[in-house]
Each structure stands twice: as C-alpha cells, then as structure tokens.
Short mmCIF file of C-alpha atoms in Angstrom, two decimals:
data_model
loop_
_atom_site.label_atom_id
_atom_site.label_comp_id
_atom_site.label_asym_id
_atom_site.label_seq_id
_atom_site.Cartn_x
_atom_site.Cartn_y
_atom_site.Cartn_z
CA MET A 40 9.07 4.30 13.29
CA THR A 41 6.29 4.48 10.77
CA LEU A 42 6.02 6.32 7.48
CA GLU A 43 2.50 6.99 6.20
CA VAL A 44 1.83 8.58 2.84
CA GLN A 45 -1.80 9.51 2.20
CA ASP A 46 -3.19 10.49 -1.20
CA LEU A 47 0.06 12.13 -2.32
CA VAL A 48 -0.38 14.36 -5.36
CA LYS A 49 2.29 16.37 -7.20
CA HIS A 50 1.76 18.57 -10.25
CA PHE A 51 4.43 20.40 -12.24
CA GLY A 52 2.40 23.03 -14.02
CA GLY A 53 -0.14 21.09 -16.07
CA VAL A 54 1.69 17.77 -15.68
CA GLN A 55 0.41 15.44 -12.99
CA ALA A 56 3.52 13.50 -11.90
CA VAL A 57 1.94 11.70 -8.93
CA LYS A 58 -1.76 11.04 -8.39
CA GLY A 59 -3.16 9.74 -5.11
CA VAL A 60 -0.27 7.57 -3.88
CA SER A 61 -0.90 6.01 -0.46
CA PHE A 62 1.17 3.50 1.51
CA SER A 63 2.63 2.90 4.94
CA VAL A 64 5.92 1.38 6.05
CA ALA A 65 6.42 0.12 9.60
CA ALA A 66 9.73 -0.07 11.45
CA GLY A 67 11.87 -2.92 10.18
CA GLU A 68 9.97 -3.32 6.90
CA TRP A 69 11.75 -3.19 3.56
CA VAL A 70 9.43 -2.06 0.78
CA ALA A 71 10.02 -1.44 -2.92
CA LEU A 72 8.23 1.13 -5.02
CA ILE A 73 8.22 -0.14 -8.60
CA GLY A 74 6.81 1.11 -11.86
CA PRO A 75 7.79 2.10 -15.40
CA ASN A 76 9.86 5.16 -16.26
CA GLY A 77 7.82 8.28 -15.69
CA ALA A 78 5.47 6.67 -13.17
CA GLY A 79 6.41 9.15 -10.42
CA LYS A 80 8.62 6.99 -8.18
CA SER A 81 11.45 9.53 -7.81
CA THR A 82 8.96 12.37 -7.45
CA THR A 83 7.22 10.48 -4.65
CA PHE A 84 10.50 10.13 -2.74
CA ALA A 85 11.37 13.78 -3.39
CA CYS A 86 7.99 14.77 -1.91
CA ILE A 87 8.52 12.58 1.17
CA ALA A 88 12.03 13.97 1.76
CA GLY A 89 10.92 17.56 1.11
CA GLN A 90 12.74 18.35 -2.12
CA HIS A 91 9.32 18.95 -3.73
CA THR A 92 6.30 20.48 -2.04
CA LEU A 93 3.09 18.49 -2.26
CA THR A 94 0.21 19.58 -4.46
CA GLY A 95 -2.03 17.45 -2.26
CA GLY A 96 -1.99 14.73 0.35
CA GLN A 97 -0.05 14.24 3.55
CA VAL A 98 3.14 12.63 4.82
CA HIS A 99 3.29 11.42 8.43
CA TRP A 100 6.42 10.21 10.23
CA ASN A 101 5.91 8.52 13.60
CA GLY A 102 2.38 9.86 13.76
CA GLN A 103 3.37 13.48 13.11
CA ARG A 104 2.65 15.35 9.92
CA VAL A 105 5.93 16.38 8.25
CA ASP A 106 4.98 17.49 4.74
CA GLY A 107 5.15 21.17 5.76
CA LEU A 108 8.70 20.86 7.12
CA ALA A 109 11.89 21.83 5.31
CA PRO A 110 14.17 18.98 4.16
CA ALA A 111 16.72 19.75 6.91
CA GLU A 112 14.03 19.49 9.59
CA ARG A 113 12.85 16.18 8.15
CA LEU A 114 16.45 14.96 8.26
CA HIS A 115 16.69 15.91 11.94
CA ARG A 116 13.58 13.82 12.58
CA GLY A 117 15.06 10.80 10.81
CA ILE A 118 13.94 11.06 7.18
CA ALA A 119 16.75 10.59 4.68
CA ARG A 120 16.86 9.46 1.07
CA THR A 121 19.23 8.23 -1.56
CA PHE A 122 19.03 8.93 -5.24
CA GLN A 123 18.50 6.80 -8.32
CA VAL A 124 22.16 6.59 -9.30
CA ALA A 125 24.47 5.46 -6.49
CA GLN A 126 26.78 8.26 -5.35
CA THR A 127 29.74 6.94 -3.40
CA PHE A 128 33.35 8.05 -3.10
CA GLU A 129 34.80 5.48 -5.49
CA ALA A 130 38.47 6.16 -4.62
CA LEU A 131 37.84 5.39 -0.93
CA THR A 132 37.21 2.09 0.78
CA VAL A 133 33.72 1.18 1.91
CA LEU A 134 34.71 2.01 5.50
CA GLN A 135 36.34 5.31 4.54
CA ASN A 136 33.12 6.41 2.81
CA LEU A 137 31.38 6.18 6.18
CA GLN A 138 34.28 7.54 8.22
CA LEU A 139 34.29 10.66 6.06
CA LEU A 140 30.59 11.32 6.58
CA VAL A 141 30.60 10.50 10.28
CA HIS A 142 33.52 12.87 10.80
CA CYS A 143 32.35 15.73 8.51
CA PRO A 144 30.01 17.50 10.96
CA ARG A 145 33.05 18.24 13.13
CA GLY A 146 35.19 19.28 10.17
CA LEU A 147 38.01 17.46 8.47
CA GLN A 148 41.46 19.05 8.47
CA ALA A 149 44.12 18.36 5.85
CA TYR A 150 46.30 16.61 8.43
CA ASN A 151 43.56 14.19 9.57
CA VAL A 152 44.06 10.56 8.80
CA LEU A 153 40.71 9.29 7.56
CA ASP A 154 41.45 5.71 8.61
CA GLU A 155 41.54 6.85 12.25
CA ALA A 156 38.26 8.79 12.13
CA ASN A 157 35.22 7.26 13.84
CA SER A 158 35.78 3.69 12.71
CA ALA A 159 33.52 2.19 15.43
CA VAL A 160 30.50 4.25 14.38
CA ALA A 161 31.22 3.66 10.69
CA LEU A 162 31.54 -0.10 11.22
CA ARG A 163 28.25 -0.15 13.14
CA LEU A 164 26.50 1.55 10.21
CA LEU A 165 28.07 -0.89 7.77
CA GLY A 166 26.84 -3.75 9.93
CA GLN A 167 23.30 -2.35 9.79
CA VAL A 168 23.30 -2.63 6.00
CA GLY A 169 25.24 -5.91 5.83
CA LEU A 170 28.51 -4.52 4.47
CA ASP A 171 30.85 -4.94 7.44
CA ALA A 172 32.54 -7.93 5.76
CA VAL A 173 33.60 -5.77 2.79
CA ALA A 174 34.62 -2.68 4.79
CA HIS A 175 38.16 -2.65 3.41
CA LEU A 176 37.28 -3.10 -0.26
CA ASP A 177 37.41 -0.09 -2.54
CA ALA A 178 33.90 1.25 -3.16
CA ARG A 179 34.54 1.06 -6.92
CA ASP A 180 34.82 -2.74 -6.63
CA LEU A 181 31.36 -3.26 -5.11
CA PRO A 182 28.51 -4.64 -7.19
CA TYR A 183 25.75 -2.11 -7.80
CA GLY A 184 23.38 -3.51 -5.15
CA ALA A 185 26.11 -3.27 -2.52
CA LYS A 186 26.83 0.33 -3.60
CA LYS A 187 23.17 1.15 -2.99
CA ARG A 188 23.47 -0.37 0.51
CA LEU A 189 26.61 1.71 1.09
CA GLU A 190 24.67 4.76 -0.02
CA LEU A 191 21.94 3.84 2.46
CA ALA A 192 24.55 3.65 5.24
CA MET A 193 25.81 7.06 4.11
CA ALA A 194 22.27 8.45 4.39
CA LEU A 195 22.00 6.93 7.87
CA ALA A 196 25.25 8.70 8.79
CA GLY A 197 23.47 11.97 8.05
CA LEU A 198 20.98 11.13 10.81
CA LEU A 199 23.62 10.83 13.54
CA PRO A 200 23.61 13.49 16.25
#
C-alpha cells in the first residue's frame, strides 16, 4: 500500500494552513511528520483522512485518487488516523480496548462479557503494534508512546471487515 500526497494546500479563509506539502509512504514504512506548533501537521492529516477538503493538491492511496471521497469511504479503503492526544478507554485493559472496538460493529449488549469478545482478533492487532505482551495491563498504566500504539491498533480495528 502506498500513500502519495502531492502539493497539498489547505486554506481557512485567508489563512494558509498548509502550502505545497508532498511526500510518499510505501507499505511497511514508518514516517514522522515534524514541525513547530502551527506548521500544519494536524491539518495535513485531516486532509488525508477527509476531515478537511483540500484547497489544492491530490491524495493517492494505492495509485487511486481519494481526495474527493468522504471520510467513511476512505476508511473502507484502508485510510485511518489517530489524533494528537491519545484517546483510549483508560478503565479497560489494553486487550479490552481492542475487544470493544472489534465487537462494536455487531453491537454490544449489556449482558455481553467483554473478556470473551473477539480476543484472537484483538490479540493479533496488539501483536501488529507490539503490545501483545502488555495486553492485560490497564490502559491507564501504559506510557504515552504505548498509548499511541494502542490507539493505532484501535484505528486498525476500524478497518476490519
């Protein structure tokens, strides 16, 4: 899978938040987008995921242009994002955070026992982000970097069929 961003531009009225950002990320690559506050990092990700429409430029995913698609359609194609501040369910274990999201598309009844819900799929996702060894810790006890990896696994859960 390849993400290509070409000459991305985003204006909010007279404010130019992003000007001509271009980069590509190939499958398996881990890339950081760094810069000072106000540089347009969050806006760039919001444009890629579809929360903001582009003022200019293009976003391609696996060779197909996606910048005209709604966020839900981008999600169905495999584009997900996390946000600047980690958002996890602190009162649940690391594993339960994933079990909840894996199970949610089918609905969760009051009588369900979360610990019995989709543990194999949830553990596979935790393994993908290197958190399988801490699956039974409470999310509140994770260091911030591990919470961000948990949040990434949670975003990946949103891509499951």
